Amino acid sequence: MEQNALMKHLTPFRRRVRLVLAWKYSAVGGTIGLIFSLLTDLGDWLGKWEAEPISVAFPIATGILSGIVYAFVRSLPAEAVAQLIDRRAELKDRVTTALLCSETSFTEPLREDALSHLASVRPSQIFRFRLTVWHGAMALLLVALLVSNFLPLLPLPFLASFRQDRKEAKQVVENLNQVLKPIVEHAKEPEATELEKAIAHQLRELYKRSQRGRLSKKEALVKAEKLLSEAEKLQRQSQEHIKRVSTKAITAADTLKESMKQKAMASQMREMKSLLERMREIERQLQSRDLTETQRQLLEAEKQLLQRALSGMGQLSQQELKQLMEALKQQQAMLQQMLQSGRNLQGQPLTPAERQMLEQQLQSLQQMMRALQLSEQAREFLRKLMSDPNFQEAMKLLSELQKQLENLQESQIPQVSPEELERMLKELEKALEELAKQYGDDEKIRELARQILEAVKRLKEGGT
């Protein structure tokens, strides 16, 4: 019997060995991949980078596939397979001897003996799929990764405060997204500045993390303040840009609309930033163990009102806004009554710390009411102004002026000096500022809209 016949009988065993090796090496590769995935996910939790699902799954899949591929391409000599068969099937080196012996008169009987013993052995009997330490490590790491990804959704009692913290962080980001919505929308335009694009990108990343429960309330408040500061910086840059455009008198209609939008948003950003700072202060105070029961109750009440106020900036209906304002006024009246009587909720004399806290809360309540009033007044102001016939005619004239200026040759640019054009457009800006101070007076809105129309007409006459 030739050696090739023995090698042919060893083929099923070699195939089985490779399958078992693939089972083991895939666990090794999967474990290594899971370690990288957990590190990637940890970086996402810490806010170092954003871990997309594909970036978490890719190292795991790569590790498993690498282990399988290695098992099928690695060298696997027939001698090694023969030794494994002899050891596991207890054949006393029959197969190894028959494979390695030189051609002699004893070779044929040795090979026949080895084949007769091999015939009674199945590959699956001696090469089995077993769970190893690597499989255990892979399972534990996979559970850890799943817990890390679904932690905010797990209905466990001891995670209640964690889920509430993530819920409040999500609300903070949604409120911020509402206030900075004009910037996000304008960042999509071709003429958007790098700062606008950066703010929009940061806000999108913040929103994604909050939706996945990866953002704590403390971090959300800090990042919200940072984004509002950058938005204020953008506001200042926009005003400078508006001034430059006004001097050239080329896009007067866009200038006026942009100015109105910036003014309406600026007040909301300032008020929201103040409310966020107060929210952080409340969170810090609530962590103190030295608070009295009255102090803790007052802080919790203020926190709830503050959350409602932040949610209501630009989003509440008239009825909801009215209810919230009533709640703020009731809280304000209660605090004033406590200060006047000098007694807390339990009827005991106010301590100096409690009195100081009451005064701080009164200031905070006034800030909340002012923020809500500004938000509502800004919307009402823009609605009334845009619907005024005089203002609509002014916008039409400005658009006509813009088209006329674009059609002129460079030598035909308006005879009026740039300084005069700037002065005229400043009249428009001044009229808007005066109009913004009279949100609730319809008659004054109509009067100032008429003045805007007259200013635009003078501008048009001077520019053509």
Coordinates of C-alpha atoms in Angstrom, one line a residue:
M1 CA 0.0 0.0 0.0
E2 CA 1.4 3.3 -1.0
Q3 CA 1.8 6.3 1.3
N4 CA -0.6 8.3 -0.8
A5 CA -3.4 6.0 0.3
L6 CA -2.7 6.7 3.9
M7 CA -2.6 10.5 3.2
K8 CA -6.0 10.2 1.5
H9 CA -7.4 8.7 4.6
L10 CA -6.0 11.5 6.7
T11 CA -7.7 14.2 4.6
P12 CA -11.1 14.2 6.6
F13 CA -9.1 14.4 9.8
R14 CA -7.1 17.4 8.5
R15 CA -10.3 19.1 7.5
R16 CA -11.8 18.5 10.9
V17 CA -8.7 19.8 12.6
R18 CA -8.9 23.1 10.6
L19 CA -12.6 23.5 11.6
V20 CA -11.8 23.0 15.3
L21 CA -8.9 25.5 14.9
A22 CA -11.2 28.0 13.2
W23 CA -13.6 27.6 16.2
K24 CA -10.8 28.4 18.6
Y25 CA -9.0 31.1 16.7
S26 CA -12.3 32.9 15.9
A27 CA -12.8 33.2 19.7
V28 CA -9.3 34.5 20.1
G29 CA -9.8 37.1 17.3
G30 CA -13.3 38.0 18.6
T31 CA -12.0 38.6 22.1
I32 CA -9.3 40.9 20.8
G33 CA -11.8 42.7 18.6
L34 CA -14.2 43.1 21.5
I35 CA -11.4 44.7 23.6
F36 CA -11.0 47.3 20.8
S37 CA -14.7 47.8 20.5
L38 CA -15.1 48.4 24.3
L39 CA -12.3 50.9 24.2
T40 CA -14.0 52.6 21.3
D41 CA -17.3 52.6 23.2
L42 CA -15.6 53.9 26.3
G43 CA -14.1 56.9 24.3
D44 CA -17.7 57.6 23.2
W45 CA -18.9 57.6 26.8
L46 CA -16.1 60.0 27.7
G47 CA -16.9 62.3 24.7
K48 CA -13.4 61.8 23.2
W49 CA -14.9 60.7 19.8
E50 CA -18.2 59.4 18.3
A51 CA -18.6 55.7 18.1
E52 CA -20.9 54.8 15.3
P53 CA -22.4 51.2 15.3
I54 CA -20.2 50.3 12.4
S55 CA -17.1 51.4 14.2
V56 CA -18.0 49.2 17.2
A57 CA -19.0 46.1 15.1
F58 CA -16.1 46.3 12.7
P59 CA -13.3 45.2 15.1
I60 CA -15.4 42.3 16.3
A61 CA -16.2 41.0 12.8
T62 CA -12.6 41.6 11.7
G63 CA -11.2 39.6 14.6
I64 CA -13.5 36.7 14.1
L65 CA -12.9 36.5 10.3
S66 CA -9.1 36.9 10.9
G67 CA -9.2 33.9 13.2
I68 CA -11.1 31.8 10.8
V69 CA -8.9 32.7 7.8
Y70 CA -5.8 32.0 9.8
A71 CA -7.1 28.5 10.7
F72 CA -7.5 27.6 7.1
V73 CA -4.3 29.1 5.7
R74 CA -1.8 28.1 8.4
S75 CA 0.5 25.3 7.8
L76 CA -0.8 21.9 9.0
P77 CA 1.7 19.1 8.3
A78 CA 0.3 15.5 8.0
E79 CA 2.8 14.4 10.7
A80 CA 1.2 16.8 13.2
V81 CA -2.3 15.5 12.3
A82 CA -1.1 11.9 12.7
Q83 CA 0.4 12.6 16.1
L84 CA -2.9 14.2 17.2
I85 CA -4.9 11.1 16.0
D86 CA -2.5 8.7 17.8
R87 CA -2.7 10.7 21.0
R88 CA -6.5 11.3 21.1
A89 CA -7.6 7.9 19.7
E90 CA -4.9 6.0 21.8
L91 CA -3.5 4.3 18.7
K92 CA 0.0 4.0 20.2
D93 CA 1.8 5.9 17.4
R94 CA 0.5 3.5 14.7
V95 CA -0.5 6.3 12.3
T96 CA 2.7 8.3 12.9
T97 CA 4.9 5.3 12.4
A98 CA 3.2 4.2 9.2
L99 CA 3.4 7.7 7.8
L100 CA 7.1 8.3 8.6
C101 CA 8.7 4.9 8.1
S102 CA 10.9 4.2 5.1
E103 CA 10.1 1.6 2.5
T104 CA 10.9 -1.8 3.9
S105 CA 9.3 -5.2 4.1
F106 CA 7.6 -4.1 7.3
T107 CA 6.1 -0.9 5.8
E108 CA 3.1 -2.6 4.2
P109 CA 1.9 -4.4 7.3
L110 CA 2.3 -1.2 9.4
R111 CA 0.2 0.8 7.0
E112 CA -2.5 -1.8 6.8
D113 CA -2.6 -1.9 10.6
A114 CA -2.8 1.9 10.8
L115 CA -5.6 2.0 8.2
S116 CA -7.6 -0.7 10.0
H117 CA -7.5 1.3 13.2
L118 CA -8.3 4.6 11.4
A119 CA -11.4 3.0 9.9
S120 CA -12.9 2.6 13.4
V121 CA -12.3 6.3 14.3
R122 CA -14.4 9.2 13.1
P123 CA -13.0 12.7 13.0
S124 CA -15.8 14.2 15.0
Q125 CA -15.1 11.7 17.8
I126 CA -11.6 12.8 18.5
F127 CA -11.7 16.4 17.3
R128 CA -14.7 18.1 19.1
F129 CA -15.8 21.7 19.4
R130 CA -15.1 22.6 23.0
L131 CA -15.6 25.9 24.9
T132 CA -12.3 27.4 25.9
V133 CA -11.2 30.2 28.1
W134 CA -11.2 32.4 25.0
H135 CA -14.9 31.7 24.4
G136 CA -15.7 32.6 28.0
A137 CA -13.7 35.8 27.7
M138 CA -15.5 36.6 24.4
A139 CA -18.9 36.0 26.0
L140 CA -18.1 38.2 29.0
L141 CA -16.8 41.1 26.8
L142 CA -19.9 40.8 24.6
V143 CA -22.2 41.1 27.6
A144 CA -20.2 44.1 28.8
L145 CA -20.5 45.8 25.4
L146 CA -24.2 45.2 25.2
V147 CA -24.7 46.6 28.7
S148 CA -22.6 49.6 27.7
N149 CA -24.8 50.3 24.7
F150 CA -28.2 49.6 26.3
L151 CA -27.4 50.9 29.8
P152 CA -29.8 53.9 29.6
L153 CA -32.7 51.5 28.6
L154 CA -32.2 48.9 31.2
P155 CA -35.3 48.9 33.6
L156 CA -33.2 48.4 36.7
P157 CA -34.3 50.1 40.0
F158 CA -30.8 51.3 40.9
L159 CA -30.5 53.0 37.5
A160 CA -33.5 55.2 38.0
S161 CA -31.4 58.3 38.9
F162 CA -29.1 57.6 36.0
R163 CA -32.0 57.4 33.5
Q164 CA -33.5 60.6 35.0
D165 CA -30.1 62.4 34.6
R166 CA -29.9 61.3 30.9
K167 CA -33.5 62.4 30.3
E168 CA -32.8 65.9 31.7
A169 CA -29.6 66.1 29.6
K170 CA -31.6 65.2 26.5
Q171 CA -34.1 67.9 27.3
V172 CA -31.3 70.5 27.7
V173 CA -29.9 69.6 24.3
E174 CA -33.3 69.8 22.6
N175 CA -33.9 73.2 24.1
L176 CA -30.5 74.3 22.9
N177 CA -31.2 72.9 19.4
Q178 CA -34.5 74.9 19.3
V179 CA -32.7 78.2 20.2
L180 CA -29.8 77.6 17.7
K181 CA -32.0 76.2 14.9
P182 CA -31.4 79.3 12.7
I183 CA -27.7 78.8 12.8
V184 CA -28.0 75.1 12.0
E185 CA -30.2 75.8 9.0
H186 CA -27.9 78.6 7.7
A187 CA -24.9 76.3 8.1
K188 CA -26.2 74.3 5.2
E189 CA -26.0 77.2 2.8
P190 CA -22.9 77.6 0.6
E191 CA -22.1 81.0 2.1
A192 CA -22.1 79.7 5.7
T193 CA -19.0 80.6 7.7
E194 CA -16.6 78.1 9.3
L195 CA -17.9 79.1 12.8
E196 CA -21.5 78.4 11.7
K197 CA -20.5 75.0 10.4
A198 CA -18.5 74.3 13.6
I199 CA -21.4 75.2 15.8
A200 CA -23.9 73.1 13.7
H201 CA -21.5 70.2 13.8
Q202 CA -21.0 70.3 17.5
L203 CA -24.7 70.6 18.1
R204 CA -25.4 67.6 15.9
E205 CA -22.8 65.5 17.8
L206 CA -24.2 66.7 21.1
Y207 CA -27.7 65.8 20.0
K208 CA -26.7 62.3 18.9
R209 CA -25.0 61.6 22.2
S210 CA -28.0 62.8 24.2
Q211 CA -30.3 60.7 22.1
R212 CA -28.2 57.6 22.9
G213 CA -28.0 58.4 26.6
R214 CA -24.3 59.0 26.5
L215 CA -24.5 62.6 27.8
S216 CA -24.8 63.5 31.5
K217 CA -26.8 66.5 32.6
K218 CA -23.7 68.2 34.0
E219 CA -21.8 67.8 30.7
A220 CA -24.9 68.9 28.7
L221 CA -25.1 72.1 30.7
V222 CA -21.4 72.8 30.3
K223 CA -21.4 72.2 26.5
A224 CA -24.6 74.1 26.1
E225 CA -23.0 77.2 27.7
K226 CA -20.0 76.8 25.5
L227 CA -22.1 76.6 22.3
L228 CA -24.1 79.6 23.4
S229 CA -20.9 81.5 23.9
E230 CA -19.8 80.6 20.4
A231 CA -23.2 81.6 19.1
E232 CA -22.8 85.0 20.7
K233 CA -19.4 85.3 19.0
L234 CA -21.0 84.5 15.7
Q235 CA -23.6 87.1 16.5
R236 CA -20.9 89.8 16.9
Q237 CA -19.3 88.6 13.6
S238 CA -22.6 88.7 11.9
Q239 CA -23.2 92.3 13.0
E240 CA -19.8 93.3 11.6
H241 CA -20.7 91.6 8.4
I242 CA -24.0 93.3 8.2
K243 CA -22.3 96.7 8.7
R244 CA -19.9 95.9 5.8
V245 CA -22.7 94.9 3.5
S246 CA -24.7 97.9 4.4
T247 CA -21.8 100.2 3.5
K248 CA -21.7 98.7 0.0
A249 CA -25.6 98.9 -0.2
I250 CA -25.7 95.8 -2.5
T251 CA -27.9 93.4 -0.5
A252 CA -30.0 95.8 1.6
A253 CA -33.0 93.5 1.8
D254 CA -30.9 90.5 3.0
T255 CA -29.2 92.9 5.4
L256 CA -32.5 94.0 7.0
K257 CA -33.8 90.5 7.3
E258 CA -30.6 89.1 8.7
S259 CA -30.4 92.0 11.3
M260 CA -33.9 91.2 12.5
K261 CA -33.2 87.5 12.8
Q262 CA -29.9 88.1 14.7
K263 CA -31.6 90.5 17.1
A264 CA -34.4 88.1 17.8
M265 CA -32.1 85.2 18.5
A266 CA -29.5 87.2 20.5
S267 CA -31.9 87.9 23.4
Q268 CA -32.9 84.3 23.6
M269 CA -29.3 83.1 23.7
R270 CA -28.4 85.5 26.5
E271 CA -31.4 84.5 28.6
M272 CA -31.0 80.8 28.0
K273 CA -27.3 81.0 29.0
S274 CA -28.3 82.6 32.3
L275 CA -30.9 79.9 32.9
L276 CA -28.4 77.2 32.2
E277 CA -25.9 78.7 34.6
R278 CA -28.6 78.8 37.3
M279 CA -29.5 75.1 36.5
R280 CA -25.8 74.1 37.1
E281 CA -25.8 76.0 40.4
I282 CA -28.9 74.2 41.6
E283 CA -27.5 70.8 40.7
R284 CA -24.3 71.7 42.6
Q285 CA -26.3 72.9 45.7
L286 CA -28.5 69.8 45.7
Q287 CA -25.5 67.6 46.1
S288 CA -24.7 69.2 49.4
R289 CA -25.5 67.2 52.5
D290 CA -25.8 70.4 54.7
L291 CA -29.2 71.5 53.2
T292 CA -32.2 71.8 55.4
E293 CA -35.5 70.2 54.4
T294 CA -36.8 73.6 53.4
Q295 CA -33.8 74.5 51.3
R296 CA -34.0 71.1 49.5
Q297 CA -37.7 71.6 48.8
L298 CA -37.2 75.1 47.4
L299 CA -34.4 74.0 45.2
E300 CA -36.4 71.1 43.8
A301 CA -39.3 73.3 43.1
E302 CA -37.1 75.9 41.3
K303 CA -35.4 73.1 39.3
Q304 CA -38.8 71.9 38.0
L305 CA -39.9 75.4 37.1
L306 CA -36.5 76.1 35.4
Q307 CA -36.8 72.9 33.3
R308 CA -40.3 74.0 32.2
A309 CA -39.0 77.4 31.4
L310 CA -36.1 76.1 29.3
S311 CA -38.4 73.8 27.5
G312 CA -40.9 76.6 26.8
M313 CA -38.5 79.0 25.1
G314 CA -40.1 79.3 21.6
Q315 CA -42.0 76.0 21.8
L316 CA -45.1 76.5 24.1
S317 CA -48.6 77.4 23.0
Q318 CA -50.3 80.5 24.3
Q319 CA -52.2 78.5 26.8
E320 CA -49.2 76.5 28.0
L321 CA -47.2 79.7 28.3
K322 CA -49.9 81.3 30.4
Q323 CA -50.0 78.3 32.7
L324 CA -46.3 78.4 33.2
M325 CA -46.3 82.1 33.9
E326 CA -49.0 81.6 36.5
A327 CA -46.9 78.9 38.2
L328 CA -43.9 81.2 38.2
K329 CA -46.0 84.0 39.7
Q330 CA -47.4 81.7 42.4
Q331 CA -43.9 80.5 43.3
Q332 CA -42.7 84.1 43.4
A333 CA -45.6 85.1 45.7
M334 CA -44.8 82.2 48.1
L335 CA -41.1 83.2 48.3
Q336 CA -42.0 86.8 49.0
Q337 CA -44.4 85.7 51.7
M338 CA -41.7 83.6 53.4
L339 CA -39.3 86.5 53.3
Q340 CA -41.8 88.9 54.7
S341 CA -42.9 86.6 57.5
G342 CA -39.4 85.4 58.2
R343 CA -40.5 81.8 58.5
N344 CA -39.9 78.7 56.3
L345 CA -42.3 76.0 55.1
Q346 CA -42.3 74.3 58.5
G347 CA -43.1 77.5 60.3
Q348 CA -39.7 77.9 61.8
P349 CA -37.6 81.1 61.7
L350 CA -35.5 81.5 58.5
T351 CA -31.8 80.8 58.9
P352 CA -29.4 83.3 57.2
A353 CA -28.6 80.6 54.6
E354 CA -32.3 80.0 53.8
R355 CA -32.9 83.8 53.5
Q356 CA -30.0 84.1 51.1
M357 CA -31.4 81.2 49.0
L358 CA -34.8 82.7 48.9
E359 CA -33.4 86.0 47.5
Q360 CA -31.4 84.0 44.9
Q361 CA -34.5 82.1 43.9
L362 CA -36.5 85.3 43.5
Q363 CA -33.9 86.7 41.1
S364 CA -34.0 83.4 39.2
L365 CA -37.8 83.5 38.9
Q366 CA -37.6 87.0 37.5
Q367 CA -35.0 85.8 35.0
M368 CA -37.2 82.9 33.9
M369 CA -40.3 85.2 33.4
R370 CA -38.2 87.6 31.5
A371 CA -36.8 84.9 29.2
L372 CA -40.3 83.5 28.5
Q373 CA -41.6 87.0 27.8
L374 CA -38.7 87.8 25.4
S375 CA -39.3 84.5 23.6
E376 CA -43.0 85.2 23.2
Q377 CA -42.6 88.8 22.4
A378 CA -39.9 88.1 19.8
R379 CA -42.2 85.8 17.9
E380 CA -45.2 88.2 18.1
F381 CA -43.0 91.1 17.0
L382 CA -41.7 89.4 13.9
R383 CA -45.2 88.1 13.0
K384 CA -46.8 91.6 13.3
L385 CA -43.9 93.3 11.5
M386 CA -43.9 90.8 8.6
S387 CA -47.6 91.1 8.1
D388 CA -47.6 95.0 8.1
P389 CA -48.4 96.3 4.5
N390 CA -45.8 99.1 4.8
F391 CA -43.1 96.7 5.8
Q392 CA -44.0 94.3 3.0
E393 CA -43.8 97.2 0.5
A394 CA -40.4 98.2 2.0
M395 CA -39.1 94.7 1.4
K396 CA -40.3 94.8 -2.2
L397 CA -38.6 98.1 -2.8
L398 CA -35.4 96.8 -1.3
S399 CA -35.5 93.8 -3.6
E400 CA -36.0 96.1 -6.6
L401 CA -33.1 98.2 -5.4
Q402 CA -30.9 95.1 -5.1
K403 CA -31.8 94.0 -8.7
Q404 CA -31.1 97.5 -10.0
L405 CA -27.7 97.6 -8.3
E406 CA -26.7 94.2 -9.7
N407 CA -27.6 95.3 -13.2
L408 CA -25.4 98.5 -13.1
Q409 CA -21.9 98.6 -14.5
E410 CA -19.2 99.3 -12.1
S411 CA -18.9 102.9 -13.4
Q412 CA -22.6 103.4 -12.8
I413 CA -22.7 102.5 -9.1
P414 CA -24.9 105.0 -7.2
Q415 CA -23.7 108.6 -7.2
V416 CA -24.5 108.8 -3.5
S417 CA -21.4 108.3 -1.4
P418 CA -20.9 105.0 0.6
E419 CA -21.1 107.1 3.8
E420 CA -24.5 108.4 2.9
L421 CA -25.8 104.9 2.1
E422 CA -24.5 103.6 5.4
R423 CA -26.2 106.5 7.2
M424 CA -29.5 105.6 5.4
L425 CA -29.3 102.0 6.3
K426 CA -28.5 102.9 9.9
E427 CA -31.8 104.7 10.0
L428 CA -33.4 101.4 9.2
E429 CA -31.5 99.6 11.9
K430 CA -32.4 102.3 14.4
A431 CA -36.1 102.0 13.4
L432 CA -35.9 98.3 14.0
E433 CA -34.3 98.8 17.5
E434 CA -37.1 101.2 18.4
L435 CA -39.7 98.8 17.0
A436 CA -38.3 95.9 19.0
K437 CA -38.9 97.9 22.2
Q438 CA -42.6 98.2 21.4
Y439 CA -43.6 94.6 20.9
G440 CA -47.1 94.9 22.3
D441 CA -48.1 98.2 20.7
D442 CA -49.7 97.5 17.3
E443 CA -50.2 101.2 16.5
K444 CA -46.5 101.9 17.1
I445 CA -45.5 98.9 15.0
R446 CA -47.6 100.2 12.1
E447 CA -46.1 103.7 12.6
L448 CA -42.5 102.5 12.6
A449 CA -43.1 100.2 9.6
R450 CA -44.3 103.3 7.8
Q451 CA -41.1 105.0 8.8
I452 CA -39.1 102.1 7.5
L453 CA -40.9 102.3 4.2
E454 CA -40.1 106.0 3.9
A455 CA -36.4 105.3 4.7
V456 CA -36.3 102.6 2.0
K457 CA -37.9 105.0 -0.5
R458 CA -35.2 107.6 0.3
L459 CA -32.5 104.9 -0.1
K460 CA -34.0 103.8 -3.4
E461 CA -34.1 107.4 -4.7
G462 CA -30.5 108.1 -3.7
G463 CA -29.2 104.8 -5.1
T464 CA -30.8 105.0 -8.6

